[in-house]
């Protein structure tokens, strides 16, 4: 199964409402990152939270991290139609037997914000 | 603009063709990545280059052949592909380090590949 799994798979809300997306992971992490992807485009980095941090803000984004539950949440406040996109969490995993790590991405949450 | 460009943006090819995808980053990064994104599947990491050294080949079929001539350029050479290889191919870059490759990644816009 995936290292990072987002929940829900799809979310539809009205403009102005808050959107909350969750991510669960299995192994220890150095950091957890959230990315956004508009349809058919590349991913854009939103926010990075380190394993020793519990909460981080960036504009209308709020990310929390609970390492004891191996979970993170992304909250978008006062959503806008332009927030419509897929949102992915990413965590580091080992690269074979190298001892090094690289990011792996979850399946994403598809957010639809209705105007 | 993320500082990572990919060409072409769209590619249609037959199963017997040979084509190449190109990625270029203008961010001074040392790590570059190829990902495959298929419909309804998670992003799949294909190849990782760190300081021009290939550090991961994620069990990718040999019909995909990467090339990294320098830290700014990454190619994906394609030959005898299958229809199931149709997908969005994304290139990314990040600061490379000896200890890990889990810094913020910057993605290109992707190449939409269709194999007939």
PDB file of C-alpha atoms in Angstrom:
ATOM      1  CA  UNK A   1       0.000   0.000   0.000  1.00  0.00           C
ATOM      2  CA  UNK A   2       1.012   3.607  -0.423  1.00  0.00           C
ATOM      3  CA  UNK A   3       3.281   5.378   2.040  1.00  0.00           C
ATOM      4  CA  UNK A   4       1.007   8.399   1.893  1.00  0.00           C
ATOM      5  CA  UNK A   5      -2.721   7.970   1.435  1.00  0.00           C
ATOM      6  CA  UNK A   6      -5.115  10.883   1.216  1.00  0.00           C
ATOM      7  CA  UNK A   7      -8.650  10.913   2.460  1.00  0.00           C
ATOM      8  CA  UNK A   8     -11.211  11.602   1.121  1.00  0.00           C
ATOM      9  CA  UNK A   9     -10.563  10.709  -2.500  1.00  0.00           C
ATOM     10  CA  UNK A  10     -12.940  13.441  -3.616  1.00  0.00           C
ATOM     11  CA  UNK A  11     -14.476  16.448  -1.897  1.00  0.00           C
ATOM     12  CA  UNK A  12     -17.047  18.924  -3.186  1.00  0.00           C
ATOM     13  CA  UNK A  13     -17.825  22.106  -1.266  1.00  0.00           C
ATOM     14  CA  UNK A  14     -19.312  25.550  -1.802  1.00  0.00           C
ATOM     15  CA  UNK A  15     -17.183  28.643  -2.197  1.00  0.00           C
ATOM     16  CA  UNK A  16     -16.445  30.186   1.181  1.00  0.00           C
ATOM     17  CA  UNK A  17     -16.518  26.893   3.052  1.00  0.00           C
ATOM     18  CA  UNK A  18     -13.450  25.255   4.556  1.00  0.00           C
ATOM     19  CA  UNK A  19     -11.921  22.129   3.006  1.00  0.00           C
ATOM     20  CA  UNK A  20     -10.068  19.540   5.065  1.00  0.00           C
ATOM     21  CA  UNK A  21      -7.992  16.773   3.559  1.00  0.00           C
ATOM     22  CA  UNK A  22      -6.146  14.072   5.476  1.00  0.00           C
ATOM     23  CA  UNK A  23      -3.035  12.055   4.823  1.00  0.00           C
ATOM     24  CA  UNK A  24      -1.881   8.900   6.588  1.00  0.00           C
ATOM     25  CA  UNK A  25       1.508   7.286   6.267  1.00  0.00           C
ATOM     26  CA  UNK A  26       3.247   4.187   7.550  1.00  0.00           C
ATOM     27  CA  UNK A  27       6.936   4.734   8.252  1.00  0.00           C
ATOM     28  CA  UNK A  28       8.892   7.416  10.068  1.00  0.00           C
ATOM     29  CA  UNK A  29       9.362  10.633   8.167  1.00  0.00           C
ATOM     30  CA  UNK A  30      11.774  13.515   7.963  1.00  0.00           C
ATOM     31  CA  UNK A  31       9.105  15.837   6.655  1.00  0.00           C
ATOM     32  CA  UNK A  32       5.716  15.766   4.994  1.00  0.00           C
ATOM     33  CA  UNK A  33       4.805  17.934   2.062  1.00  0.00           C
ATOM     34  CA  UNK A  34       1.576  18.966   0.397  1.00  0.00           C
ATOM     35  CA  UNK A  35       1.297  19.633  -3.316  1.00  0.00           C
ATOM     36  CA  UNK A  36      -1.456  20.872  -5.564  1.00  0.00           C
ATOM     37  CA  UNK A  37      -2.108  19.858  -9.166  1.00  0.00           C
ATOM     38  CA  UNK A  38      -4.447  21.503 -11.602  1.00  0.00           C
ATOM     39  CA  UNK A  39      -5.856  19.125 -14.181  1.00  0.00           C
ATOM     40  CA  UNK A  40      -3.207  17.876 -16.603  1.00  0.00           C
ATOM     41  CA  UNK A  41      -0.509  20.130 -15.175  1.00  0.00           C
ATOM     42  CA  UNK A  42       2.556  19.676 -13.004  1.00  0.00           C
ATOM     43  CA  UNK A  43       2.444  19.629  -9.226  1.00  0.00           C
ATOM     44  CA  UNK A  44       3.055  22.797  -7.248  1.00  0.00           C
ATOM     45  CA  UNK A  45       4.574  22.690  -3.786  1.00  0.00           C
ATOM     46  CA  UNK A  46       2.319  24.228  -1.127  1.00  0.00           C
ATOM     47  CA  UNK A  47       3.867  23.634   2.243  1.00  0.00           C
ATOM     48  CA  UNK A  48       6.443  21.489   4.040  1.00  0.00           C
ATOM     49  CA  UNK A  49       6.129  20.496   7.680  1.00  0.00           C
ATOM     50  CA  UNK A  50       9.041  18.886   9.503  1.00  0.00           C
ATOM     51  CA  UNK A  51       8.666  15.936  11.809  1.00  0.00           C
ATOM     52  CA  UNK A  52       9.344  18.095  14.872  1.00  0.00           C
ATOM     53  CA  UNK A  53       6.621  20.593  13.936  1.00  0.00           C
ATOM     54  CA  UNK A  54       2.941  20.196  14.783  1.00  0.00           C
ATOM     55  CA  UNK A  55       1.309  22.979  12.838  1.00  0.00           C
ATOM     56  CA  UNK A  56       2.195  25.332  10.038  1.00  0.00           C
ATOM     57  CA  UNK A  57       0.352  28.125   8.259  1.00  0.00           C
ATOM     58  CA  UNK A  58       0.705  29.680   4.850  1.00  0.00           C
ATOM     59  CA  UNK A  59      -1.956  32.166   3.836  1.00  0.00           C
ATOM     60  CA  UNK A  60      -5.284  30.299   3.823  1.00  0.00           C
ATOM     61  CA  UNK A  61      -3.536  26.977   4.307  1.00  0.00           C
ATOM     62  CA  UNK A  62      -3.094  25.264   7.645  1.00  0.00           C
ATOM     63  CA  UNK A  63      -1.242  21.987   7.958  1.00  0.00           C
ATOM     64  CA  UNK A  64      -1.072  19.829  11.047  1.00  0.00           C
ATOM     65  CA  UNK A  65       1.115  16.832  11.712  1.00  0.00           C
ATOM     66  CA  UNK A  66       0.583  14.135  14.306  1.00  0.00           C
ATOM     67  CA  UNK A  67       3.567  11.803  14.230  1.00  0.00           C
ATOM     68  CA  UNK A  68       2.081   9.552  16.917  1.00  0.00           C
ATOM     69  CA  UNK A  69      -0.868   8.821  14.615  1.00  0.00           C
ATOM     70  CA  UNK A  70       1.231   9.072  11.461  1.00  0.00           C
ATOM     71  CA  UNK A  71      -1.214  11.505   9.961  1.00  0.00           C
ATOM     72  CA  UNK A  72      -1.424  15.017   8.608  1.00  0.00           C
ATOM     73  CA  UNK A  73      -4.241  17.297   7.573  1.00  0.00           C
ATOM     74  CA  UNK A  74      -4.464  20.169   5.144  1.00  0.00           C
ATOM     75  CA  UNK A  75      -7.099  22.812   5.816  1.00  0.00           C
ATOM     76  CA  UNK A  76      -8.007  25.397   3.194  1.00  0.00           C
ATOM     77  CA  UNK A  77     -10.064  28.165   4.731  1.00  0.00           C
ATOM     78  CA  UNK A  78     -12.572  30.353   2.887  1.00  0.00           C
ATOM     79  CA  UNK A  79     -12.247  28.281  -0.262  1.00  0.00           C
ATOM     80  CA  UNK A  80     -12.472  29.773  -3.716  1.00  0.00           C
ATOM     81  CA  UNK A  81     -13.409  28.293  -7.070  1.00  0.00           C
ATOM     82  CA  UNK A  82      -9.740  28.675  -8.041  1.00  0.00           C
ATOM     83  CA  UNK A  83      -8.803  26.186  -5.305  1.00  0.00           C
ATOM     84  CA  UNK A  84     -10.355  23.441  -7.424  1.00  0.00           C
ATOM     85  CA  UNK A  85      -7.518  20.964  -7.983  1.00  0.00           C
ATOM     86  CA  UNK A  86      -6.059  17.698  -6.745  1.00  0.00           C
ATOM     87  CA  UNK A  87      -4.056  17.796  -3.542  1.00  0.00           C
ATOM     88  CA  UNK A  88      -1.301  15.313  -2.732  1.00  0.00           C
ATOM     89  CA  UNK A  89       0.750  14.606   0.339  1.00  0.00           C
ATOM     90  CA  UNK A  90       4.296  13.351  -0.038  1.00  0.00           C
ATOM     91  CA  UNK A  91       6.583  11.604   2.398  1.00  0.00           C
ATOM     92  CA  UNK A  92      10.114  10.319   2.158  1.00  0.00           C
ATOM     93  CA  UNK A  93      10.816   6.629   1.677  1.00  0.00           C
ATOM     94  CA  UNK A  94      14.015   4.638   1.380  1.00  0.00           C
ATOM     95  CA  UNK A  95      15.643   4.259  -2.044  1.00  0.00           C
ATOM     96  CA  UNK A  96      16.389   0.556  -2.289  1.00  0.00           C
ATOM     97  CA  UNK A  97      19.397  -0.342  -0.159  1.00  0.00           C
ATOM     98  CA  UNK A  98      21.148   2.980  -0.606  1.00  0.00           C
ATOM     99  CA  UNK A  99      20.165   4.314   2.794  1.00  0.00           C
ATOM    100  CA  UNK A 100      18.959   7.461   1.072  1.00  0.00           C
ATOM    101  CA  UNK A 101      15.398   8.651   0.773  1.00  0.00           C
ATOM    102  CA  UNK A 102      13.174  10.236  -1.846  1.00  0.00           C
ATOM    103  CA  UNK A 103       9.624  11.479  -1.862  1.00  0.00           C
ATOM    104  CA  UNK A 104       6.656   9.275  -2.590  1.00  0.00           C
ATOM    105  CA  UNK A 105       3.214  10.661  -3.306  1.00  0.00           C
ATOM    106  CA  UNK A 106      -0.250   9.507  -2.346  1.00  0.00           C
ATOM    107  CA  UNK A 107      -3.214   9.102  -4.662  1.00  0.00           C
ATOM    108  CA  UNK A 108      -4.529  12.573  -3.949  1.00  0.00           C
ATOM    109  CA  UNK A 109      -7.788  14.234  -2.991  1.00  0.00           C
ATOM    110  CA  UNK A 110      -9.783  15.787  -5.790  1.00  0.00           C
ATOM    111  CA  UNK A 111     -11.284  19.043  -4.483  1.00  0.00           C
ATOM    112  CA  UNK A 112     -14.144  20.732  -6.314  1.00  0.00           C
ATOM    113  CA  UNK A 113     -15.165  24.185  -5.094  1.00  0.00           C
ATOM    114  CA  UNK A 114     -18.541  25.226  -6.450  1.00  0.00           C
ATOM    115  CA  UNK A 115     -18.945  28.966  -7.111  1.00  0.00           C
TER     116      UNK A 115
ATOM    117  CA  UNK B   1       6.481  29.155 -13.968  1.00  0.00           C
ATOM    118  CA  UNK B   2       8.354  26.779 -11.687  1.00  0.00           C
ATOM    119  CA  UNK B   3      11.723  27.008 -13.427  1.00  0.00           C
ATOM    120  CA  UNK B   4      11.342  23.522 -14.898  1.00  0.00           C
ATOM    121  CA  UNK B   5      10.436  23.189 -18.559  1.00  0.00           C
ATOM    122  CA  UNK B   6       9.420  20.122 -20.488  1.00  0.00           C
ATOM    123  CA  UNK B   7       9.160  19.495 -24.205  1.00  0.00           C
ATOM    124  CA  UNK B   8       7.140  18.482 -26.015  1.00  0.00           C
ATOM    125  CA  UNK B   9       3.943  19.201 -24.087  1.00  0.00           C
ATOM    126  CA  UNK B  10       2.005  16.650 -26.127  1.00  0.00           C
ATOM    127  CA  UNK B  11       3.266  13.615 -28.020  1.00  0.00           C
ATOM    128  CA  UNK B  12       1.446  10.996 -30.035  1.00  0.00           C
ATOM    129  CA  UNK B  13       3.503   8.051 -31.187  1.00  0.00           C
ATOM    130  CA  UNK B  14       3.097   4.603 -32.637  1.00  0.00           C
ATOM    131  CA  UNK B  15       4.405   1.514 -30.926  1.00  0.00           C
ATOM    132  CA  UNK B  16       7.365   1.265 -33.298  1.00  0.00           C
ATOM    133  CA  UNK B  17       8.477   4.884 -33.007  1.00  0.00           C
ATOM    134  CA  UNK B  18      11.452   6.242 -31.105  1.00  0.00           C
ATOM    135  CA  UNK B  19      11.018   9.577 -29.389  1.00  0.00           C
ATOM    136  CA  UNK B  20      12.587  11.525 -26.551  1.00  0.00           C
ATOM    137  CA  UNK B  21      11.197  13.717 -23.817  1.00  0.00           C
ATOM    138  CA  UNK B  22      13.285  16.612 -22.605  1.00  0.00           C
ATOM    139  CA  UNK B  23      13.398  18.363 -19.266  1.00  0.00           C
ATOM    140  CA  UNK B  24      15.427  21.396 -18.295  1.00  0.00           C
ATOM    141  CA  UNK B  25      15.662  23.128 -14.942  1.00  0.00           C
ATOM    142  CA  UNK B  26      16.946  26.647 -14.335  1.00  0.00           C
ATOM    143  CA  UNK B  27      17.038  26.467 -10.551  1.00  0.00           C
ATOM    144  CA  UNK B  28      20.567  25.297  -9.893  1.00  0.00           C
ATOM    145  CA  UNK B  29      19.313  22.004  -8.486  1.00  0.00           C
ATOM    146  CA  UNK B  30      21.325  18.807  -8.448  1.00  0.00           C
ATOM    147  CA  UNK B  31      18.548  16.215  -8.341  1.00  0.00           C
ATOM    148  CA  UNK B  32      16.138  15.462 -11.157  1.00  0.00           C
ATOM    149  CA  UNK B  33      13.266  13.005 -11.393  1.00  0.00           C
ATOM    150  CA  UNK B  34      10.949  11.366 -13.881  1.00  0.00           C
ATOM    151  CA  UNK B  35       7.431  10.477 -12.761  1.00  0.00           C
ATOM    152  CA  UNK B  36       4.593   8.753 -14.559  1.00  0.00           C
ATOM    153  CA  UNK B  37       1.038   9.788 -13.802  1.00  0.00           C
ATOM    154  CA  UNK B  38      -1.724   7.575 -15.126  1.00  0.00           C
ATOM    155  CA  UNK B  39      -5.419   8.125 -14.649  1.00  0.00           C
ATOM    156  CA  UNK B  40      -6.685   7.104 -11.222  1.00  0.00           C
ATOM    157  CA  UNK B  41      -3.242   5.918 -10.056  1.00  0.00           C
ATOM    158  CA  UNK B  42      -0.751   7.509  -7.686  1.00  0.00           C
ATOM    159  CA  UNK B  43       2.222   9.349  -9.069  1.00  0.00           C
ATOM    160  CA  UNK B  44       4.858   6.727  -9.903  1.00  0.00           C
ATOM    161  CA  UNK B  45       8.499   7.572  -9.432  1.00  0.00           C
ATOM    162  CA  UNK B  46      10.464   6.188 -12.391  1.00  0.00           C
ATOM    163  CA  UNK B  47      14.026   7.466 -12.173  1.00  0.00           C
ATOM    164  CA  UNK B  48      16.079   9.638  -9.862  1.00  0.00           C
ATOM    165  CA  UNK B  49      19.338  11.373 -10.665  1.00  0.00           C
ATOM    166  CA  UNK B  50      21.350  13.012  -7.917  1.00  0.00           C
ATOM    167  CA  UNK B  51      24.474  14.900  -9.006  1.00  0.00           C
ATOM    168  CA  UNK B  52      24.102  13.195 -12.430  1.00  0.00           C
ATOM    169  CA  UNK B  53      24.219   9.759 -10.842  1.00  0.00           C
ATOM    170  CA  UNK B  54      21.201   7.536 -11.282  1.00  0.00           C
ATOM    171  CA  UNK B  55      20.178   6.609  -7.775  1.00  0.00           C
ATOM    172  CA  UNK B  56      16.932   4.873  -8.532  1.00  0.00           C
ATOM    173  CA  UNK B  57      15.393   2.872 -11.314  1.00  0.00           C
ATOM    174  CA  UNK B  58      12.025   1.930  -9.956  1.00  0.00           C
ATOM    175  CA  UNK B  59      11.633  -1.331 -11.923  1.00  0.00           C
ATOM    176  CA  UNK B  60      10.935   0.615 -15.079  1.00  0.00           C
ATOM    177  CA  UNK B  61      10.807  -1.411 -18.330  1.00  0.00           C
ATOM    178  CA  UNK B  62      13.844  -1.037 -20.565  1.00  0.00           C
ATOM    179  CA  UNK B  63      11.741   0.597 -23.288  1.00  0.00           C
ATOM    180  CA  UNK B  64      12.179   3.713 -21.127  1.00  0.00           C
ATOM    181  CA  UNK B  65      15.792   4.901 -21.092  1.00  0.00           C
ATOM    182  CA  UNK B  66      16.818   7.973 -19.080  1.00  0.00           C
ATOM    183  CA  UNK B  67      19.789  10.181 -19.761  1.00  0.00           C
ATOM    184  CA  UNK B  68      21.195  12.934 -17.572  1.00  0.00           C
ATOM    185  CA  UNK B  69      24.106  14.671 -19.335  1.00  0.00           C
ATOM    186  CA  UNK B  70      24.375  17.381 -16.675  1.00  0.00           C
ATOM    187  CA  UNK B  71      22.518  18.607 -13.609  1.00  0.00           C
ATOM    188  CA  UNK B  72      20.273  20.890 -15.663  1.00  0.00           C
ATOM    189  CA  UNK B  73      19.047  18.471 -18.305  1.00  0.00           C
ATOM    190  CA  UNK B  74      17.189  15.200 -18.187  1.00  0.00           C
ATOM    191  CA  UNK B  75      15.938  13.114 -21.064  1.00  0.00           C
ATOM    192  CA  UNK B  76      13.634  10.134 -21.325  1.00  0.00           C
ATOM    193  CA  UNK B  77      14.184   8.102 -24.464  1.00  0.00           C
ATOM    194  CA  UNK B  78      11.216   6.054 -25.588  1.00  0.00           C
ATOM    195  CA  UNK B  79      11.112   3.106 -27.954  1.00  0.00           C
ATOM    196  CA  UNK B  80       8.658   0.323 -28.753  1.00  0.00           C
ATOM    197  CA  UNK B  81       6.157   1.604 -26.221  1.00  0.00           C
ATOM    198  CA  UNK B  82       2.819  -0.004 -25.453  1.00  0.00           C
ATOM    199  CA  UNK B  83      -0.619   1.673 -25.340  1.00  0.00           C
ATOM    200  CA  UNK B  84      -0.629   1.257 -21.547  1.00  0.00           C
ATOM    201  CA  UNK B  85       2.380   3.586 -21.420  1.00  0.00           C
ATOM    202  CA  UNK B  86       0.074   6.460 -22.345  1.00  0.00           C
ATOM    203  CA  UNK B  87       0.195   8.873 -19.430  1.00  0.00           C
ATOM    204  CA  UNK B  88       1.372  12.259 -18.237  1.00  0.00           C
ATOM    205  CA  UNK B  89       5.143  12.208 -17.740  1.00  0.00           C
ATOM    206  CA  UNK B  90       6.357  14.706 -15.206  1.00  0.00           C
ATOM    207  CA  UNK B  91       9.862  15.911 -14.587  1.00  0.00           C
ATOM    208  CA  UNK B  92      10.884  17.456 -11.286  1.00  0.00           C
ATOM    209  CA  UNK B  93      14.011  18.830  -9.668  1.00  0.00           C
ATOM    210  CA  UNK B  94      15.155  19.536  -6.144  1.00  0.00           C
ATOM    211  CA  UNK B  95      18.229  20.385  -4.156  1.00  0.00           C
ATOM    212  CA  UNK B  96      20.286  17.218  -4.151  1.00  0.00           C
ATOM    213  CA  UNK B  97      21.986  16.113  -0.977  1.00  0.00           C
ATOM    214  CA  UNK B  98      24.039  13.144   0.009  1.00  0.00           C
ATOM    215  CA  UNK B  99      21.708  12.282   2.838  1.00  0.00           C
ATOM    216  CA  UNK B 100      18.369  12.345   1.146  1.00  0.00           C
ATOM    217  CA  UNK B 101      16.175  13.635  -1.624  1.00  0.00           C
ATOM    218  CA  UNK B 102      13.162  14.796   0.313  1.00  0.00           C
ATOM    219  CA  UNK B 103      13.368  18.499  -0.144  1.00  0.00           C
ATOM    220  CA  UNK B 104      10.732  20.531  -1.924  1.00  0.00           C
ATOM    221  CA  UNK B 105      10.345  19.403  -5.524  1.00  0.00           C
ATOM    222  CA  UNK B 106       9.664  21.672  -8.446  1.00  0.00           C
ATOM    223  CA  UNK B 107       7.686  20.137 -11.279  1.00  0.00           C
ATOM    224  CA  UNK B 108       7.512  20.833 -14.953  1.00  0.00           C
ATOM    225  CA  UNK B 109       4.142  21.038 -16.742  1.00  0.00           C
ATOM    226  CA  UNK B 110       4.459  17.486 -18.045  1.00  0.00           C
ATOM    227  CA  UNK B 111       4.330  15.766 -21.411  1.00  0.00           C
ATOM    228  CA  UNK B 112       1.007  14.157 -22.292  1.00  0.00           C
ATOM    229  CA  UNK B 113       2.000  10.979 -24.128  1.00  0.00           C
ATOM    230  CA  UNK B 114      -0.398   8.927 -26.206  1.00  0.00           C
ATOM    231  CA  UNK B 115       0.778   5.612 -27.646  1.00  0.00           C
ATOM    232  CA  UNK B 116      -1.342   4.311 -30.494  1.00  0.00           C
TER     233      UNK B 116
END
